[in-house]
mmCIF file with all atom_site columns, C-alpha atoms in Angstrom:
data_model
loop_
_atom_site.group_PDB
_atom_site.id
_atom_site.type_symbol
_atom_site.label_atom_id
_atom_site.label_alt_id
_atom_site.label_comp_id
_atom_site.label_asym_id
_atom_site.label_entity_id
_atom_site.label_seq_id
_atom_site.pdbx_PDB_ins_code
_atom_site.Cartn_x
_atom_site.Cartn_y
_atom_site.Cartn_z
_atom_site.occupancy
_atom_site.B_iso_or_equiv
_atom_site.pdbx_formal_charge
_atom_site.auth_seq_id
_atom_site.auth_comp_id
_atom_site.auth_asym_id
_atom_site.auth_atom_id
_atom_site.pdbx_PDB_model_num
ATOM 1   C CA . ASP A 1 1   ? 49.884 91.831  77.505  1.00 91.00 ? 1124 ASP A CA 1
ATOM 2   C CA . PHE A 1 2   ? 49.542 95.294  79.002  1.00 91.00 ? 1125 PHE A CA 1
ATOM 3   C CA . LEU A 1 3   ? 50.999 98.739  78.607  1.00 90.00 ? 1126 LEU A CA 1
ATOM 4   C CA . CYS A 1 4   ? 51.964 101.433 81.108  1.00 92.00 ? 1127 CYS A CA 1
ATOM 5   C CA . LEU A 1 5   ? 51.993 105.131 80.275  1.00 88.00 ? 1128 LEU A CA 1
ATOM 6   C CA . HIS A 1 6   ? 53.598 107.796 82.416  1.00 88.00 ? 1129 HIS A CA 1
ATOM 7   C CA . ALA A 1 7   ? 51.937 110.969 81.172  1.00 84.00 ? 1130 ALA A CA 1
ATOM 8   C CA . ARG A 1 8   ? 54.883 113.285 81.671  1.00 77.00 ? 1131 ARG A CA 1
ATOM 9   C CA . THR A 1 9   ? 57.389 114.112 78.926  1.00 68.00 ? 1132 THR A CA 1
ATOM 10  C CA . THR A 1 10  ? 61.121 113.524 79.111  1.00 65.00 ? 1133 THR A CA 1
ATOM 11  C CA . LYS A 1 11  ? 61.588 117.280 78.837  1.00 73.00 ? 1134 LYS A CA 1
ATOM 12  C CA . GLN A 1 12  ? 59.409 117.818 81.936  1.00 66.00 ? 1135 GLN A CA 1
ATOM 13  C CA . MET A 1 13  ? 61.437 115.361 83.993  1.00 69.00 ? 1136 MET A CA 1
ATOM 14  C CA . PHE A 1 14  ? 60.168 115.789 87.584  1.00 67.00 ? 1137 PHE A CA 1
ATOM 15  C CA . SER A 1 15  ? 58.456 119.138 87.087  1.00 68.00 ? 1138 SER A CA 1
ATOM 16  C CA . GLY A 1 16  ? 55.162 120.211 85.650  1.00 72.00 ? 1139 GLY A CA 1
ATOM 17  C CA . LYS A 1 17  ? 51.981 118.202 85.688  1.00 84.00 ? 1140 LYS A CA 1
ATOM 18  C CA . ALA A 1 18  ? 51.338 114.840 84.086  1.00 86.00 ? 1141 ALA A CA 1
ATOM 19  C CA . ASP A 1 19  ? 48.810 115.115 81.249  1.00 89.00 ? 1142 ASP A CA 1
ATOM 20  C CA . TRP A 1 20  ? 46.300 112.372 81.950  1.00 92.00 ? 1143 TRP A CA 1
ATOM 21  C CA . THR A 1 21  ? 44.448 113.076 78.685  1.00 94.00 ? 1144 THR A CA 1
ATOM 22  C CA . HIS A 1 22  ? 47.198 111.075 76.954  1.00 93.00 ? 1145 HIS A CA 1
ATOM 23  C CA . ILE A 1 23  ? 46.352 108.098 79.143  1.00 95.00 ? 1146 ILE A CA 1
ATOM 24  C CA . ALA A 1 24  ? 42.636 108.465 78.339  1.00 96.00 ? 1147 ALA A CA 1
ATOM 25  C CA . LYS A 1 25  ? 43.317 108.691 74.569  1.00 96.00 ? 1148 LYS A CA 1
ATOM 26  C CA . LEU A 1 26  ? 45.622 105.679 74.638  1.00 95.00 ? 1149 LEU A CA 1
ATOM 27  C CA . LYS A 1 27  ? 43.091 103.671 76.675  1.00 95.00 ? 1150 LYS A CA 1
ATOM 28  C CA . GLU A 1 28  ? 40.449 104.303 73.986  1.00 96.00 ? 1151 GLU A CA 1
ATOM 29  C CA . ALA A 1 29  ? 42.817 103.015 71.298  1.00 95.00 ? 1152 ALA A CA 1
ATOM 30  C CA . LEU A 1 30  ? 43.986 99.858  73.100  1.00 94.00 ? 1153 LEU A CA 1
ATOM 31  C CA . SER A 1 31  ? 42.494 96.414  73.395  1.00 94.00 ? 1154 SER A CA 1
ATOM 32  C CA . ILE A 1 32  ? 44.928 95.416  76.161  1.00 97.00 ? 1155 ILE A CA 1
ATOM 33  C CA . PRO A 1 33  ? 44.997 96.696  79.779  1.00 96.00 ? 1156 PRO A CA 1
ATOM 34  C CA . LEU A 1 34  ? 46.568 100.096 80.386  1.00 96.00 ? 1157 LEU A CA 1
ATOM 35  C CA . ILE A 1 35  ? 48.323 101.143 83.587  1.00 96.00 ? 1158 ILE A CA 1
ATOM 36  C CA . GLY A 1 36  ? 48.226 104.881 84.297  1.00 95.00 ? 1159 GLY A CA 1
ATOM 37  C CA . ASN A 1 37  ? 51.127 106.645 85.982  1.00 91.00 ? 1160 ASN A CA 1
ATOM 38  C CA . GLY A 1 38  ? 51.945 110.216 86.939  1.00 90.00 ? 1161 GLY A CA 1
ATOM 39  C CA . ASP A 1 39  ? 50.997 112.547 89.785  1.00 91.00 ? 1162 ASP A CA 1
ATOM 40  C CA . ILE A 1 40  ? 49.347 109.915 91.956  1.00 94.00 ? 1163 ILE A CA 1
ATOM 41  C CA . VAL A 1 41  ? 50.234 111.258 95.385  1.00 93.00 ? 1164 VAL A CA 1
ATOM 42  C CA . ASP A 1 42  ? 47.307 110.167 97.539  1.00 95.00 ? 1165 ASP A CA 1
ATOM 43  C CA . PRO A 1 43  ? 44.185 107.996 97.398  1.00 97.00 ? 1166 PRO A CA 1
ATOM 44  C CA . GLU A 1 44  ? 42.112 110.870 96.042  1.00 97.00 ? 1167 GLU A CA 1
ATOM 45  C CA . SER A 1 45  ? 44.404 111.403 93.055  1.00 96.00 ? 1168 SER A CA 1
ATOM 46  C CA . ALA A 1 46  ? 44.364 107.647 92.423  1.00 97.00 ? 1169 ALA A CA 1
ATOM 47  C CA . LEU A 1 47  ? 40.564 107.736 92.182  1.00 97.00 ? 1170 LEU A CA 1
ATOM 48  C CA . ARG A 1 48  ? 40.714 110.770 89.870  1.00 96.00 ? 1171 ARG A CA 1
ATOM 49  C CA . MET A 1 49  ? 43.170 108.901 87.614  1.00 96.00 ? 1172 MET A CA 1
ATOM 50  C CA . TYR A 1 50  ? 40.702 106.030 87.247  1.00 96.00 ? 1173 TYR A CA 1
ATOM 51  C CA . GLN A 1 51  ? 37.768 108.374 86.675  1.00 97.00 ? 1174 GLN A CA 1
ATOM 52  C CA . GLU A 1 52  ? 39.482 110.702 84.194  1.00 96.00 ? 1175 GLU A CA 1
ATOM 53  C CA . THR A 1 53  ? 41.377 108.122 82.144  1.00 96.00 ? 1176 THR A CA 1
ATOM 54  C CA . GLY A 1 54  ? 39.481 104.839 82.355  1.00 96.00 ? 1177 GLY A CA 1
ATOM 55  C CA . CYS A 1 55  ? 42.811 103.082 82.909  1.00 96.00 ? 1178 CYS A CA 1
ATOM 56  C CA . ASP A 1 56  ? 42.757 99.508  84.184  1.00 97.00 ? 1179 ASP A CA 1
ATOM 57  C CA . SER A 1 57  ? 45.326 99.889  86.924  1.00 96.00 ? 1180 SER A CA 1
ATOM 58  C CA . LEU A 1 58  ? 47.738 102.368 88.500  1.00 95.00 ? 1181 LEU A CA 1
ATOM 59  C CA . MET A 1 59  ? 51.457 102.668 88.987  1.00 94.00 ? 1182 MET A CA 1
ATOM 60  C CA . ILE A 1 60  ? 52.545 104.830 91.912  1.00 95.00 ? 1183 ILE A CA 1
ATOM 61  C CA . GLY A 1 61  ? 56.074 106.197 91.884  1.00 90.00 ? 1184 GLY A CA 1
ATOM 62  C CA . ARG A 1 62  ? 57.298 109.277 93.730  1.00 86.00 ? 1185 ARG A CA 1
ATOM 63  C CA . GLY A 1 63  ? 53.970 109.495 95.572  1.00 91.00 ? 1186 GLY A CA 1
ATOM 64  C CA . ALA A 1 64  ? 55.233 106.630 97.717  1.00 94.00 ? 1187 ALA A CA 1
ATOM 65  C CA . MET A 1 65  ? 58.381 108.452 98.821  1.00 91.00 ? 1188 MET A CA 1
ATOM 66  C CA . GLY A 1 66  ? 57.960 109.054 102.534 1.00 89.00 ? 1189 GLY A CA 1
ATOM 67  C CA . ASN A 1 67  ? 54.465 107.611 102.322 1.00 93.00 ? 1190 ASN A CA 1
ATOM 68  C CA . PRO A 1 68  ? 54.660 103.825 102.069 1.00 93.00 ? 1191 PRO A CA 1
ATOM 69  C CA . TRP A 1 69  ? 51.035 103.728 103.284 1.00 95.00 ? 1192 TRP A CA 1
ATOM 70  C CA . ILE A 1 70  ? 49.784 105.142 99.984  1.00 96.00 ? 1193 ILE A CA 1
ATOM 71  C CA . PHE A 1 71  ? 49.176 101.641 98.612  1.00 96.00 ? 1194 PHE A CA 1
ATOM 72  C CA . LYS A 1 72  ? 47.129 100.452 101.592 1.00 96.00 ? 1195 LYS A CA 1
ATOM 73  C CA . HIS A 1 73  ? 45.295 103.779 101.810 1.00 96.00 ? 1196 HIS A CA 1
ATOM 74  C CA . THR A 1 74  ? 44.487 103.786 98.107  1.00 97.00 ? 1197 THR A CA 1
ATOM 75  C CA . LYS A 1 75  ? 43.007 100.294 98.305  1.00 96.00 ? 1198 LYS A CA 1
ATOM 76  C CA . GLN A 1 76  ? 40.995 101.267 101.393 1.00 96.00 ? 1199 GLN A CA 1
ATOM 77  C CA . PHE A 1 77  ? 39.762 104.453 99.714  1.00 97.00 ? 1200 PHE A CA 1
ATOM 78  C CA . LEU A 1 78  ? 38.773 102.721 96.484  1.00 95.00 ? 1201 LEU A CA 1
ATOM 79  C CA . ASP A 1 79  ? 36.981 99.974  98.432  1.00 96.00 ? 1202 ASP A CA 1
ATOM 80  C CA . THR A 1 80  ? 35.271 102.079 101.124 1.00 96.00 ? 1203 THR A CA 1
ATOM 81  C CA . GLY A 1 81  ? 35.655 105.795 100.379 1.00 95.00 ? 1204 GLY A CA 1
ATOM 82  C CA . ASN A 1 82  ? 37.804 106.264 103.519 1.00 95.00 ? 1205 ASN A CA 1
ATOM 83  C CA . TYR A 1 83  ? 41.274 105.389 104.736 1.00 95.00 ? 1206 TYR A CA 1
ATOM 84  C CA . ASP A 1 84  ? 43.086 105.186 108.065 1.00 92.00 ? 1207 ASP A CA 1
ATOM 85  C CA . SER A 1 85  ? 45.089 108.056 109.512 1.00 88.00 ? 1208 SER A CA 1
ATOM 86  C CA . ILE A 1 86  ? 48.790 107.653 110.191 1.00 88.00 ? 1209 ILE A CA 1
ATOM 87  C CA . THR A 1 87  ? 49.716 108.489 113.765 1.00 86.00 ? 1210 THR A CA 1
ATOM 88  C CA . ARG A 1 88  ? 53.002 110.009 114.867 1.00 86.00 ? 1211 ARG A CA 1
ATOM 89  C CA . ASP A 1 89  ? 53.966 106.704 116.428 1.00 90.00 ? 1212 ASP A CA 1
ATOM 90  C CA . VAL A 1 90  ? 53.352 104.805 113.184 1.00 91.00 ? 1213 VAL A CA 1
ATOM 91  C CA . LEU A 1 91  ? 55.349 107.402 111.252 1.00 91.00 ? 1214 LEU A CA 1
ATOM 92  C CA . VAL A 1 92  ? 58.293 107.314 113.659 1.00 92.00 ? 1215 VAL A CA 1
ATOM 93  C CA . ASP A 1 93  ? 58.237 103.508 113.866 1.00 94.00 ? 1216 ASP A CA 1
ATOM 94  C CA . ALA A 1 94  ? 58.334 103.259 110.060 1.00 93.00 ? 1217 ALA A CA 1
ATOM 95  C CA . ILE A 1 95  ? 61.329 105.581 109.834 1.00 95.00 ? 1218 ILE A CA 1
ATOM 96  C CA . GLN A 1 96  ? 63.122 103.728 112.646 1.00 96.00 ? 1219 GLN A CA 1
ATOM 97  C CA . LYS A 1 97  ? 62.468 100.364 110.953 1.00 96.00 ? 1220 LYS A CA 1
ATOM 98  C CA . GLN A 1 98  ? 63.789 101.682 107.640 1.00 95.00 ? 1221 GLN A CA 1
ATOM 99  C CA . ILE A 1 99  ? 66.962 102.841 109.387 1.00 97.00 ? 1222 ILE A CA 1
ATOM 100 C CA . GLU A 1 100 ? 67.433 99.427  111.016 1.00 97.00 ? 1223 GLU A CA 1
ATOM 101 C CA . TYR A 1 101 ? 66.732 97.489  107.798 1.00 97.00 ? 1224 TYR A CA 1
ATOM 102 C CA . ALA A 1 102 ? 69.185 99.667  105.893 1.00 97.00 ? 1225 ALA A CA 1
ATOM 103 C CA . LEU A 1 103 ? 71.870 99.155  108.551 1.00 98.00 ? 1226 LEU A CA 1
ATOM 104 C CA . GLN A 1 104 ? 71.584 95.399  108.045 1.00 98.00 ? 1227 GLN A CA 1
ATOM 105 C CA . HIS A 1 105 ? 72.672 95.790  104.420 1.00 97.00 ? 1228 HIS A CA 1
ATOM 106 C CA . LYS A 1 106 ? 74.833 98.893  104.150 1.00 98.00 ? 1229 LYS A CA 1
ATOM 107 C CA . PRO A 1 107 ? 77.613 100.630 106.078 1.00 97.00 ? 1230 PRO A CA 1
ATOM 108 C CA . GLU A 1 108 ? 76.445 103.146 108.677 1.00 97.00 ? 1231 GLU A CA 1
ATOM 109 C CA . HIS A 1 109 ? 77.871 106.202 106.903 1.00 96.00 ? 1232 HIS A CA 1
ATOM 110 C CA . VAL A 1 110 ? 75.952 105.267 103.735 1.00 97.00 ? 1233 VAL A CA 1
ATOM 111 C CA . VAL A 1 111 ? 72.716 104.681 105.651 1.00 97.00 ? 1234 VAL A CA 1
ATOM 112 C CA . VAL A 1 112 ? 72.969 108.023 107.458 1.00 97.00 ? 1235 VAL A CA 1
ATOM 113 C CA . ARG A 1 113 ? 73.568 109.872 104.197 1.00 95.00 ? 1236 ARG A CA 1
ATOM 114 C CA . GLU A 1 114 ? 70.731 108.077 102.357 1.00 95.00 ? 1237 GLU A CA 1
ATOM 115 C CA . MET A 1 115 ? 68.266 108.351 105.239 1.00 95.00 ? 1238 MET A CA 1
ATOM 116 C CA . ARG A 1 116 ? 68.687 112.125 105.380 1.00 92.00 ? 1239 ARG A CA 1
ATOM 117 C CA . SER A 1 117 ? 66.876 112.346 102.057 1.00 90.00 ? 1240 SER A CA 1
ATOM 118 C CA . GLN A 1 118 ? 64.316 109.670 102.929 1.00 92.00 ? 1241 GLN A CA 1
ATOM 119 C CA . ILE A 1 119 ? 63.387 111.279 106.241 1.00 92.00 ? 1242 ILE A CA 1
ATOM 120 C CA . CYS A 1 120 ? 62.860 114.604 104.478 1.00 90.00 ? 1243 CYS A CA 1
ATOM 121 C CA . HIS A 1 121 ? 60.175 112.878 102.379 1.00 90.00 ? 1244 HIS A CA 1
ATOM 122 C CA . TYR A 1 122 ? 58.549 111.334 105.456 1.00 90.00 ? 1245 TYR A CA 1
ATOM 123 C CA . THR A 1 123 ? 58.366 114.703 107.213 1.00 87.00 ? 1246 THR A CA 1
ATOM 124 C CA . LYS A 1 124 ? 57.074 116.853 104.355 1.00 84.00 ? 1247 LYS A CA 1
ATOM 125 C CA . GLY A 1 125 ? 54.182 118.954 105.616 1.00 80.00 ? 1248 GLY A CA 1
ATOM 126 C CA . ILE A 1 126 ? 54.857 118.522 109.329 1.00 81.00 ? 1249 ILE A CA 1
ATOM 127 C CA . ILE A 1 127 ? 54.634 121.697 111.401 1.00 78.00 ? 1250 ILE A CA 1
ATOM 128 C CA . GLY A 1 128 ? 58.156 122.437 112.621 1.00 76.00 ? 1251 GLY A CA 1
ATOM 129 C CA . GLY A 1 129 ? 59.491 120.053 110.001 1.00 80.00 ? 1252 GLY A CA 1
ATOM 130 C CA . ALA A 1 130 ? 61.999 122.479 108.476 1.00 85.00 ? 1253 ALA A CA 1
ATOM 131 C CA . GLU A 1 131 ? 64.004 122.704 111.709 1.00 86.00 ? 1254 GLU A CA 1
ATOM 132 C CA . PHE A 1 132 ? 63.665 118.958 112.199 1.00 87.00 ? 1255 PHE A CA 1
ATOM 133 C CA . ARG A 1 133 ? 64.988 118.309 108.664 1.00 90.00 ? 1256 ARG A CA 1
ATOM 134 C CA . ARG A 1 134 ? 67.875 120.720 109.220 1.00 92.00 ? 1257 ARG A CA 1
ATOM 135 C CA . ARG A 1 135 ? 68.915 118.702 112.269 1.00 92.00 ? 1258 ARG A CA 1
ATOM 136 C CA . ILE A 1 136 ? 68.489 115.389 110.419 1.00 93.00 ? 1259 ILE A CA 1
ATOM 137 C CA . ASN A 1 137 ? 70.683 116.668 107.589 1.00 94.00 ? 1260 ASN A CA 1
ATOM 138 C CA . HIS A 1 138 ? 73.480 117.335 110.083 1.00 95.00 ? 1261 HIS A CA 1
ATOM 139 C CA . ALA A 1 139 ? 73.303 113.936 111.827 1.00 95.00 ? 1262 ALA A CA 1
ATOM 140 C CA . GLU A 1 140 ? 76.674 112.215 111.652 1.00 94.00 ? 1263 GLU A CA 1
ATOM 141 C CA . ASN A 1 141 ? 75.884 108.691 112.819 1.00 96.00 ? 1264 ASN A CA 1
ATOM 142 C CA . ALA A 1 142 ? 72.973 106.280 113.249 1.00 97.00 ? 1265 ALA A CA 1
ATOM 143 C CA . THR A 1 143 ? 72.679 106.877 116.995 1.00 96.00 ? 1266 THR A CA 1
ATOM 144 C CA . GLU A 1 144 ? 72.257 110.614 116.465 1.00 95.00 ? 1267 GLU A CA 1
ATOM 145 C CA . LEU A 1 145 ? 69.813 109.972 113.600 1.00 95.00 ? 1268 LEU A CA 1
ATOM 146 C CA . ARG A 1 146 ? 67.704 107.638 115.755 1.00 95.00 ? 1269 ARG A CA 1
ATOM 147 C CA . GLY A 1 147 ? 67.599 110.186 118.580 1.00 93.00 ? 1270 GLY A CA 1
ATOM 148 C CA . ILE A 1 148 ? 66.447 113.024 116.330 1.00 93.00 ? 1271 ILE A CA 1
ATOM 149 C CA . VAL A 1 149 ? 63.828 110.795 114.712 1.00 93.00 ? 1272 VAL A CA 1
ATOM 150 C CA . HIS A 1 150 ? 62.546 109.799 118.150 1.00 90.00 ? 1273 HIS A CA 1
ATOM 151 C CA . GLU A 1 151 ? 61.891 113.505 118.839 1.00 87.00 ? 1274 GLU A CA 1
ATOM 152 C CA . LEU A 1 152 ? 59.517 113.536 115.854 1.00 84.00 ? 1275 LEU A CA 1
ATOM 153 C CA . ARG A 1 153 ? 56.824 112.087 118.105 1.00 79.00 ? 1276 ARG A CA 1
ATOM 154 C CA . GLN A 1 154 ? 56.196 115.624 119.414 1.00 69.00 ? 1277 GLN A CA 1
ATOM 155 C CA . PHE A 1 155 ? 55.339 117.028 115.945 1.00 60.00 ? 1278 PHE A CA 1
ATOM 156 C CA . ALA A 1 156 ? 51.990 116.859 114.155 1.00 49.00 ? 1279 ALA A CA 1
ATOM 157 C CA . CYS A 1 157 ? 51.656 114.013 111.684 1.00 49.00 ? 1280 CYS A CA 1
ATOM 158 C CA . ALA A 1 158 ? 51.776 114.765 107.951 1.00 46.00 ? 1281 ALA A CA 1
ATOM 159 C CA . HIS A 1 159 ? 50.095 111.596 106.707 1.00 46.00 ? 1282 HIS A CA 1
ATOM 160 C CA . SER A 1 160 ? 46.572 111.761 108.048 1.00 42.00 ? 1283 SER A CA 1
ATOM 161 C CA . ALA A 1 161 ? 43.265 111.400 106.311 1.00 36.00 ? 1284 ALA A CA 1
#
C-alpha cells in the first residue's frame, strides 16, 4: 500500500505553487509510504521535497517535459550532490530521436503538430530560443522540422548543471 499526494488544488490547475506542507502533514498521519508530487522541476527541488515533507518517494510530472534527463539527474544529485550537464548535441539528438520514434507510430502531419509543443519545452531558457520556437511552430513537414532542430546546435544549452 502507498499513497501519492499532488499538493496543488483542482482550482489551481497548472498555476500557483504546490503547497508541500500538505504532503508533510499527511506523511505524519500515515503508516504507509507517501509519494510527493508537485513543482519538482530539477534535482534541487526534488531534494527540497524530501527534506521539507519527509515523503518516501517522488512523482515527477510536468518537470519532465522537455527534460527527460530529470530522472537520471535527480538520482545522481541525491546520490552524489552533483549531476551531469546536458550538451547541445545531447539535446538535439534527443529531440531528433523523439521525432523519429513518433514518425514510426503516427502520421507525419500529426507528429509535426505535436512536436511543435514538445520542442518548445526542450528549448525553454535557451538564448535565441524565442526565434527558434517561432520557426519550429511554422514548420510544415518532418524534413523542415529536422532541419530547424539541427540548427539548435548553435544555441546555448538550457539543461546544464
